PDB file of C-alpha atoms and ligand atoms in Angstrom:
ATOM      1  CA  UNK T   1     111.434-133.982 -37.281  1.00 50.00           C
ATOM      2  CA  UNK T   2     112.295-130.843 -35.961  1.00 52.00           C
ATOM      3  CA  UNK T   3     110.966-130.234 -32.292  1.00 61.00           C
ATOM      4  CA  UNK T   4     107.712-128.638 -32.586  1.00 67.00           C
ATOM      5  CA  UNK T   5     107.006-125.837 -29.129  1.00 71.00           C
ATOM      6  CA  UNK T   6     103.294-126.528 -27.886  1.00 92.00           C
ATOM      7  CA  UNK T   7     102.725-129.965 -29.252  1.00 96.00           C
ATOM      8  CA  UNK T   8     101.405-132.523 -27.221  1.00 96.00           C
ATOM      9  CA  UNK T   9     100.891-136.319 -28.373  1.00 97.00           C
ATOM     10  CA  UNK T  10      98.650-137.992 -26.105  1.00 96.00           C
ATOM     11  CA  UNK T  11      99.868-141.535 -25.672  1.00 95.00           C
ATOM     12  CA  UNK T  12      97.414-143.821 -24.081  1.00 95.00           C
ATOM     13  CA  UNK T  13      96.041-147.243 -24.497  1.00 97.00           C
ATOM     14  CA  UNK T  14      92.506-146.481 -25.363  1.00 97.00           C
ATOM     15  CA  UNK T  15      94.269-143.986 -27.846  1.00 97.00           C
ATOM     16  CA  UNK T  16      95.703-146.339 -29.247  1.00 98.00           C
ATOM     17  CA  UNK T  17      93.589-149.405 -29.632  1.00 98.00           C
ATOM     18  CA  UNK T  18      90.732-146.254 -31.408  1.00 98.00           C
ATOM     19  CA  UNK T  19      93.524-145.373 -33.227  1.00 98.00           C
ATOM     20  CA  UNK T  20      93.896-148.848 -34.548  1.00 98.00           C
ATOM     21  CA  UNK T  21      89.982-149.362 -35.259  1.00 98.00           C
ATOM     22  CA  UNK T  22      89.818-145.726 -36.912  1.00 98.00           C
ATOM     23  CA  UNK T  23      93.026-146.779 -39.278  1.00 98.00           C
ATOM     24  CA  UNK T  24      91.378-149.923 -40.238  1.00 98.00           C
ATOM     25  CA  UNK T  25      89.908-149.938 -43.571  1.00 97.00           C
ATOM     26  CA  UNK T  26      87.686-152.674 -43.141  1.00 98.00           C
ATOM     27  CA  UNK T  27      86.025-150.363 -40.014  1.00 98.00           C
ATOM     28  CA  UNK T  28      82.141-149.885 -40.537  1.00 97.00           C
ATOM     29  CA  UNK T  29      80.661-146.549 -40.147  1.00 98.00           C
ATOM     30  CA  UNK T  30      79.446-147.137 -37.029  1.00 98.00           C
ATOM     31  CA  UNK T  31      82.530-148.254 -34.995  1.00 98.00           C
ATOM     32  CA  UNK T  32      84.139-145.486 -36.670  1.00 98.00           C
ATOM     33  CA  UNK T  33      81.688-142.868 -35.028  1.00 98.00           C
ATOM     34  CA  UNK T  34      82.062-145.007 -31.755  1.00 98.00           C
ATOM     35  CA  UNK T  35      86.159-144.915 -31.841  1.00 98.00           C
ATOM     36  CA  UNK T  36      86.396-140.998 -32.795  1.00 98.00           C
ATOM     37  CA  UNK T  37      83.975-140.130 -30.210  1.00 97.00           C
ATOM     38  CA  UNK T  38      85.924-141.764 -27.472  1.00 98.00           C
ATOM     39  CA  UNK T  39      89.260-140.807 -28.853  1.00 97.00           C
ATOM     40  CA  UNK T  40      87.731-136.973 -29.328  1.00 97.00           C
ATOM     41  CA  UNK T  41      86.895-137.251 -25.430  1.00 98.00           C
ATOM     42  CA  UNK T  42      90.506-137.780 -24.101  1.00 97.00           C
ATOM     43  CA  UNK T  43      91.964-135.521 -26.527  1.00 97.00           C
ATOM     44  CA  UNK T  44      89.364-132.615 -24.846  1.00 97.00           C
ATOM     45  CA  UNK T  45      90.376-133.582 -21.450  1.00 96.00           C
ATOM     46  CA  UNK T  46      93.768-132.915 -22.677  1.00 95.00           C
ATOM     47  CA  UNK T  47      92.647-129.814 -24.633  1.00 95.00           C
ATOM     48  CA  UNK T  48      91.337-128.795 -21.293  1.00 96.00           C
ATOM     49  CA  UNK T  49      93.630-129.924 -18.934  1.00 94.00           C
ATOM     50  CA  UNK T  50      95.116-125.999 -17.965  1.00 93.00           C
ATOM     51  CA  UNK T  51      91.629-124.517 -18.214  1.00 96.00           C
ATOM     52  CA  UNK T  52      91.790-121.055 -15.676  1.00 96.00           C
ATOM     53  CA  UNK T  53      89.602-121.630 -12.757  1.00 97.00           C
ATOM     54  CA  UNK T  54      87.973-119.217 -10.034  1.00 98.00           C
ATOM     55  CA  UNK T  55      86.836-120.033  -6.850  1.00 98.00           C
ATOM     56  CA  UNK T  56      83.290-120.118  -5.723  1.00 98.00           C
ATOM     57  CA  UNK T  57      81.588-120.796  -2.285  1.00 98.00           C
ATOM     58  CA  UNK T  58      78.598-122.942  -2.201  1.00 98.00           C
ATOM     59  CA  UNK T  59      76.820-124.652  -0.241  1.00 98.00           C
ATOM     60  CA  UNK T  60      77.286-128.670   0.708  1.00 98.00           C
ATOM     61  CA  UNK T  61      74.021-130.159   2.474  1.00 98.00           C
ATOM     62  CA  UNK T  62      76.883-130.409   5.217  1.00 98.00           C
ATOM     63  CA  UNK T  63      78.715-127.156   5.627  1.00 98.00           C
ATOM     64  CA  UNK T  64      79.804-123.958   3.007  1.00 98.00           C
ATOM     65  CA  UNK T  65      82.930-125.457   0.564  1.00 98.00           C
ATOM     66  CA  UNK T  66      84.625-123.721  -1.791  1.00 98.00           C
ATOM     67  CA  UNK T  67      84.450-124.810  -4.861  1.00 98.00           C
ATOM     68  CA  UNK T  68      85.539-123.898  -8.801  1.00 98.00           C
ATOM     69  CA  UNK T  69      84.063-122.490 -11.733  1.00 97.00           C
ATOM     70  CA  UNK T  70      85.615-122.190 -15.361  1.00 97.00           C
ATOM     71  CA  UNK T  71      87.297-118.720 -15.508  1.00 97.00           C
ATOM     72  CA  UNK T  72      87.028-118.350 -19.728  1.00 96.00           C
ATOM     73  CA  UNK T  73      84.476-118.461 -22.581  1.00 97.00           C
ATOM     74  CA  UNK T  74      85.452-121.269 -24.555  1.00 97.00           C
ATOM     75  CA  UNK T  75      84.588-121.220 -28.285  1.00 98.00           C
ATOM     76  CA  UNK T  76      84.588-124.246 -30.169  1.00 98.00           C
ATOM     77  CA  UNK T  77      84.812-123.786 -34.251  1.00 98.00           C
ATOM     78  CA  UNK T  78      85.122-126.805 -36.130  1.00 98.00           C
ATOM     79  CA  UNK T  79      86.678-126.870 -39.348  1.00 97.00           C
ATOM     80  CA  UNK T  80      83.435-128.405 -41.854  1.00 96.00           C
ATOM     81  CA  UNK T  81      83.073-130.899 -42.253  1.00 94.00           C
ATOM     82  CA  UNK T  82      85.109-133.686 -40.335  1.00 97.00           C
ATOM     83  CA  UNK T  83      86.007-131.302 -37.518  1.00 98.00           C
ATOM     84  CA  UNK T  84      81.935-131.923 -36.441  1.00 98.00           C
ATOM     85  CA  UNK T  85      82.801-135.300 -35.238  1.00 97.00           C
ATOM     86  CA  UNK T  86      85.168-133.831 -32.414  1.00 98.00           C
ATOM     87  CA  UNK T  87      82.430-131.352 -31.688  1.00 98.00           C
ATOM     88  CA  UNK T  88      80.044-132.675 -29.382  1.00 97.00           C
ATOM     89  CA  UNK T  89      82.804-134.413 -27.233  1.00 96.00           C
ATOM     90  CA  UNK T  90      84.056-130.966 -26.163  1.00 97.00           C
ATOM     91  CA  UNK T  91      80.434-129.538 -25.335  1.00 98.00           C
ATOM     92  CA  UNK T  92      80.096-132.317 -23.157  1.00 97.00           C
ATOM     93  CA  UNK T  93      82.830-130.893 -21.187  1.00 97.00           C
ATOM     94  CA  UNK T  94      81.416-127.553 -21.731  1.00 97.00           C
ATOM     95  CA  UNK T  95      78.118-127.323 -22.259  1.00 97.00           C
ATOM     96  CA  UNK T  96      77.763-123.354 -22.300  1.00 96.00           C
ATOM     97  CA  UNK T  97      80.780-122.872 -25.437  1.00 97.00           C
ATOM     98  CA  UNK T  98      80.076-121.424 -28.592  1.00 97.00           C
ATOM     99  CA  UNK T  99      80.433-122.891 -31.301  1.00 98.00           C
ATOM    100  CA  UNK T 100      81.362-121.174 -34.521  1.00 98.00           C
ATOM    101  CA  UNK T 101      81.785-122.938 -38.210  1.00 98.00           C
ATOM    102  CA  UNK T 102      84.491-122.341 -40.703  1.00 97.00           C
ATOM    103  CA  UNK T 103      83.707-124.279 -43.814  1.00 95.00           C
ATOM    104  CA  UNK T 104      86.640-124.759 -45.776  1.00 88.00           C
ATOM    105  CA  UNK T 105      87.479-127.854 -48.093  1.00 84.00           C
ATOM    106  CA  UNK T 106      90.565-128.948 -49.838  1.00 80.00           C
ATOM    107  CA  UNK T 107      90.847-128.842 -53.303  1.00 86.00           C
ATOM    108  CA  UNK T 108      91.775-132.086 -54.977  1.00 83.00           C
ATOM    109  CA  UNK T 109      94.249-131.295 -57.536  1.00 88.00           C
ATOM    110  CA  UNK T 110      96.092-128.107 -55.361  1.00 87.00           C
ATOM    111  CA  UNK T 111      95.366-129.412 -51.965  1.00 84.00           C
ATOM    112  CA  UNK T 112      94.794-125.698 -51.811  1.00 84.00           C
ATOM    113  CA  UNK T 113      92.180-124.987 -49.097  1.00 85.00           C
ATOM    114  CA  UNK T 114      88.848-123.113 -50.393  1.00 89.00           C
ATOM    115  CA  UNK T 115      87.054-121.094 -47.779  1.00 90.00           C
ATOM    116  CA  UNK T 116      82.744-121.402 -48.475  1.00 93.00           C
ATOM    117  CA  UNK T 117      81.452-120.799 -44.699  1.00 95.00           C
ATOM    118  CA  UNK T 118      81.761-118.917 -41.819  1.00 95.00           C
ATOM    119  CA  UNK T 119      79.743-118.189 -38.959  1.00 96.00           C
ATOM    120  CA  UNK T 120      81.977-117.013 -35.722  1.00 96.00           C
ATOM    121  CA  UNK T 121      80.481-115.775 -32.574  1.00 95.00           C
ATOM    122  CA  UNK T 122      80.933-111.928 -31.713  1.00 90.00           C
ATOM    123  CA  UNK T 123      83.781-111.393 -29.912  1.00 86.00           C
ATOM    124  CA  UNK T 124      86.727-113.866 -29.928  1.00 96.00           C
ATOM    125  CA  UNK T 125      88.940-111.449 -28.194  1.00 95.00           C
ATOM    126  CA  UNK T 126      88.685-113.115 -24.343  1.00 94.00           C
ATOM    127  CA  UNK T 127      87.530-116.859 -25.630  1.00 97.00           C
ATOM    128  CA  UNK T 128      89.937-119.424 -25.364  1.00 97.00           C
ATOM    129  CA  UNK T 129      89.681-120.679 -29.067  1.00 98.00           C
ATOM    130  CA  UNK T 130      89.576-124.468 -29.903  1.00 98.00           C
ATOM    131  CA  UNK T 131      89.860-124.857 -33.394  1.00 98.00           C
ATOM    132  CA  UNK T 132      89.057-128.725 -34.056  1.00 98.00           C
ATOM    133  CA  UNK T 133      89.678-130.828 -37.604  1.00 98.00           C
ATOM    134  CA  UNK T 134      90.984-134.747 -37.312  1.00 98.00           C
ATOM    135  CA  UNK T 135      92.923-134.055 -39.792  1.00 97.00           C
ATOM    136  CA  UNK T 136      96.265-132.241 -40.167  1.00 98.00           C
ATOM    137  CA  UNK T 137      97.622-133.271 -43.270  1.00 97.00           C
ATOM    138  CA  UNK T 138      99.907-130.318 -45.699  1.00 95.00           C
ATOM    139  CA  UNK T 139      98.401-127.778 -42.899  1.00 96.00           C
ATOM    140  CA  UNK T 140      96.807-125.270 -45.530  1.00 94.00           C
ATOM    141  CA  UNK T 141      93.191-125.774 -43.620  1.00 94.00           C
ATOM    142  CA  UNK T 142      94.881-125.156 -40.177  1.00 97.00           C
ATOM    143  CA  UNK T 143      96.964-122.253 -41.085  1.00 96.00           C
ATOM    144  CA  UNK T 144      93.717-120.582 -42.878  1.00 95.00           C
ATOM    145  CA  UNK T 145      91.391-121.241 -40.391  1.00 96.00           C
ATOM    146  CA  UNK T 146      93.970-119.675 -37.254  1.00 97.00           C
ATOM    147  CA  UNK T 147      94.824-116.936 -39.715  1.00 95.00           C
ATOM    148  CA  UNK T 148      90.588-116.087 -39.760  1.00 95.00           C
ATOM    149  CA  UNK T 149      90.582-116.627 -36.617  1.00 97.00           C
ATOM    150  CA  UNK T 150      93.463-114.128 -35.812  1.00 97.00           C
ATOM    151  CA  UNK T 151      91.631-111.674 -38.385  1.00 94.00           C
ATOM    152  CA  UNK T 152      88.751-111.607 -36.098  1.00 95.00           C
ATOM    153  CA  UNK T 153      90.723-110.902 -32.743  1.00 96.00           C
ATOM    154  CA  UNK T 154      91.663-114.246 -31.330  1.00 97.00           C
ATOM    155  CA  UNK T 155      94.346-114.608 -29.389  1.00 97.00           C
ATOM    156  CA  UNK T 156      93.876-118.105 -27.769  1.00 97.00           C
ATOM    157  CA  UNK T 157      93.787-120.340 -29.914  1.00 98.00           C
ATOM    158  CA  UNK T 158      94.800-124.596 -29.851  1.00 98.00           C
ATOM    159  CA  UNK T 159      94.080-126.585 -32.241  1.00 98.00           C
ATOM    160  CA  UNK T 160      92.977-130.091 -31.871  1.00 98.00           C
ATOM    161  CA  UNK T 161      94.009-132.833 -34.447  1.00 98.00           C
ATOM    162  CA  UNK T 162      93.401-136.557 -34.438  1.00 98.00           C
ATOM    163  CA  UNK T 163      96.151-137.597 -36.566  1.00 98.00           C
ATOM    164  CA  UNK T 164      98.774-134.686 -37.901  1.00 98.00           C
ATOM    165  CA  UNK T 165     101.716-135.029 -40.409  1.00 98.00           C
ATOM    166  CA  UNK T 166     105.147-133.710 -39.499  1.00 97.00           C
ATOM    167  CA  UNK T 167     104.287-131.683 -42.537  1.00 97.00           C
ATOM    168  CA  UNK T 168     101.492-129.720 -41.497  1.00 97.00           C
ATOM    169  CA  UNK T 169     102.668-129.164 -37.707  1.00 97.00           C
ATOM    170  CA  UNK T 170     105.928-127.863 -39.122  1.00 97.00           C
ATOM    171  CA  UNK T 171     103.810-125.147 -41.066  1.00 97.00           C
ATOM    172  CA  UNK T 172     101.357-124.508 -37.995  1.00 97.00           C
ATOM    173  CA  UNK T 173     105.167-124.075 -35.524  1.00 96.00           C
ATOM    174  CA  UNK T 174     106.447-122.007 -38.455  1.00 96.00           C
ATOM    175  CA  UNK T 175     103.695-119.472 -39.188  1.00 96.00           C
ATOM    176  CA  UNK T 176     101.807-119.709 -35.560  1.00 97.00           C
ATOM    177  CA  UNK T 177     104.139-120.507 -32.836  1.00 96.00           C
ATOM    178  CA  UNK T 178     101.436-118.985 -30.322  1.00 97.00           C
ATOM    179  CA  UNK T 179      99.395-121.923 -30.960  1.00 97.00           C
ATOM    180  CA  UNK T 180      98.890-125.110 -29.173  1.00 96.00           C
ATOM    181  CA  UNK T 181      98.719-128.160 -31.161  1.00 97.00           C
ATOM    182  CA  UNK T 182      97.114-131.562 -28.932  1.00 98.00           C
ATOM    183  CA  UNK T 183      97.261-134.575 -31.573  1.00 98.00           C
ATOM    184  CA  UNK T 184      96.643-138.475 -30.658  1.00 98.00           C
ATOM    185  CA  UNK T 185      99.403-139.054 -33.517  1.00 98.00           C
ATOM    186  CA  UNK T 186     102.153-137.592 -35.531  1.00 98.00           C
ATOM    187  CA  UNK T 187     102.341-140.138 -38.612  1.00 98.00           C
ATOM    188  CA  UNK T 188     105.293-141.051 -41.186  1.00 98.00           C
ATOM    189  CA  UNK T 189     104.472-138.143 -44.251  1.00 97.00           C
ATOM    190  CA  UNK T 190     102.740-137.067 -46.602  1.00 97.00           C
ATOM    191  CA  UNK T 191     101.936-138.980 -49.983  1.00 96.00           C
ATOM    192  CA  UNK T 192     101.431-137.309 -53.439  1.00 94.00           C
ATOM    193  CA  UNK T 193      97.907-136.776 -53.267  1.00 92.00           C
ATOM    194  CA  UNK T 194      98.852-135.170 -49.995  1.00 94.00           C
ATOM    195  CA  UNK T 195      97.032-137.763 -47.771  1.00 95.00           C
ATOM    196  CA  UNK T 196      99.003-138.777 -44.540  1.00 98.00           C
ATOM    197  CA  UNK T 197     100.316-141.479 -44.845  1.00 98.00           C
ATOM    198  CA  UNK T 198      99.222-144.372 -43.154  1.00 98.00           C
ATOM    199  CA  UNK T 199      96.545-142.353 -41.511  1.00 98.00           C
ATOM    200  CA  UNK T 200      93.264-143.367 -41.892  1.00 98.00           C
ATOM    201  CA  UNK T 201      91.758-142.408 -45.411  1.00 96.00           C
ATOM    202  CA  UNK T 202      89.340-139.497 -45.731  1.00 96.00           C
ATOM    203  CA  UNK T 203      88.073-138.622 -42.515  1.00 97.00           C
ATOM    204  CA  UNK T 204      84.988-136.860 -43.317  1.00 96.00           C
ATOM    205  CA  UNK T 205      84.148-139.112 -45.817  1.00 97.00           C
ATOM    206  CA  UNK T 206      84.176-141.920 -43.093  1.00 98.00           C
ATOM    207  CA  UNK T 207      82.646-140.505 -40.356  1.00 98.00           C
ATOM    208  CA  UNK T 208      79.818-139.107 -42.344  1.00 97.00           C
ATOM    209  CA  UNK T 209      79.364-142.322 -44.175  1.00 97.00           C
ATOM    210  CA  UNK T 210      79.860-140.834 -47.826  1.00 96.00           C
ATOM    211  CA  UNK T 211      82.788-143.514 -49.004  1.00 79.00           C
TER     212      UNK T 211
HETATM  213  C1  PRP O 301      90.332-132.679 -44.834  1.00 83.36           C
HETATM  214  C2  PRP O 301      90.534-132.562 -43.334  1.00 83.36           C
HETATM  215  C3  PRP O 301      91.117-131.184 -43.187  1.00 83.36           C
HETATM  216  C4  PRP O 301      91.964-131.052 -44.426  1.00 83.36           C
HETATM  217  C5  PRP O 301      93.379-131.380 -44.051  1.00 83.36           C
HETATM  218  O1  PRP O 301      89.161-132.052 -45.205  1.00 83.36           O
HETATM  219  O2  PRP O 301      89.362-132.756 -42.588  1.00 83.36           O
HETATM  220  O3  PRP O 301      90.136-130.156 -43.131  1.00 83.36           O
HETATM  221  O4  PRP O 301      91.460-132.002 -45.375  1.00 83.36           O
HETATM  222  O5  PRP O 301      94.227-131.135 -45.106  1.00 83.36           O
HETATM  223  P1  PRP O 301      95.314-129.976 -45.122  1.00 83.36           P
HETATM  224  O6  PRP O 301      96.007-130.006 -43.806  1.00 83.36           O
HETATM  225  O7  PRP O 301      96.230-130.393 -46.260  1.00 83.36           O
HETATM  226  O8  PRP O 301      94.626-128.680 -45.402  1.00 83.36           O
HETATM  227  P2  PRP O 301      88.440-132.328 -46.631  1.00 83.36           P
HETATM  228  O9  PRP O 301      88.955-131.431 -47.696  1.00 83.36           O
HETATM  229  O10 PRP O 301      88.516-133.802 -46.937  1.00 83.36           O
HETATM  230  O11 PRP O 301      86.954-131.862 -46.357  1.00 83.36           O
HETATM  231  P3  PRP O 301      85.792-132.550 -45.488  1.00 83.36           P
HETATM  232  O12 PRP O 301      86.116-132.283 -44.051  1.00 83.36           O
HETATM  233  O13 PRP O 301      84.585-131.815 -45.946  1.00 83.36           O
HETATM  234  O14 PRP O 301      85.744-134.026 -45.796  1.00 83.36           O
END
């Protein structure tokens, strides 16, 4: 695969024993919840890991410190539905984000993404944008979604992916160099229903229970 600017795989062990319970098939709903929501939690301190900081003074019960405060607005927008399970792990983090929706599912037969919500805060203009889906498979949702996002005057955006396919970060490189792509995994390919392949089925379908 051709190097891909602004990529980062996050290799750890917890990674990748979740990464082994989310791939199993014979995984029950519930340890599948359990695994992406710890996974989801290291890939948003990764997500995170450059947030801009300012300086603040405060008060210890000892003495005056200085201390830090975030320096952004951070809007979350999950792609509906799967990108709702990396949601919450990222407000934990940041409890005062936005969070804006972007419904957008992929057709079966053209694995052509079809757009049937939004609902984006205000201004995106100054927000550091973290557009979240666990899946990054022919990277028609991605490129969509950061393209809406763009329309509406974002200019930081990253994009945060359980598993991607050297197929969809190609097209994300390609089309949006400007954007940051953190990932737990970049798997083998695609196959011809466009699933990545050996990923871990359909992630929505799994985490919401609708198999
Ligand atoms: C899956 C996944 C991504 C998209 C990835 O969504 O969550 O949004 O497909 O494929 P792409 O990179 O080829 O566009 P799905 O259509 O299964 O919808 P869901 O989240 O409602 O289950």
């Amino acid at each position: 695969m051709q190097t891909i600017e602004k990529l980062t795989v996050i290799k750890h062990p917890i990674v990748a024993r979740d990464l082994t319970i989310l791939r199993n098939q014979a995984t029950n709903t519930a340890d599948f919840r359990l695994a992406m929501g710890r996974i989801a939690t290291i890939l948003a301190y990764f997500a995170l890991k450059d947030l801009p900081l300012r300086e603040t003074n405060i008060q210890t019960p000892i003495q005056p410190a200085k201390g830090y405060e975030i320096n952004t607005h951070i809007v979350i927008v999950p792609i509906l539905r799967a990108g709702l399970s990396l949601v919450n792990p990222l407000i934990n983090f940041i409890p005062d984000a936005s969070v804006g929706h972007l419904g957008m599912y992929r057709d079966e037969t053209t694995h052509e993404p079809v757009d049937y919500y939004s609902n984006l805060p205000e201004s995106l203009d100054k927000a550091m944008v973290l557009l979240v889906d666990p899946m990054l498979a022919t990277g028609g949702s991605a490129d969509d979604a950061i393209t809406f996002l763009k329309n509406k005057s974002a200019t930081n955006i990253r994009f945060i992916s359980l598993i991607s396919a050297p197929e969809g970060l190609q097209r994300i490189s390609k089309k949006h160099p400007d954007v940051s792509v953190i990932t737990a995994a970049v798997d083998e390919k695609l196959n011809s229903d466009a699933f990545i392949v050996p990923g871990l089925g359909d992630a929505g379908d799994r985490y919401f229970g609708t198999t």
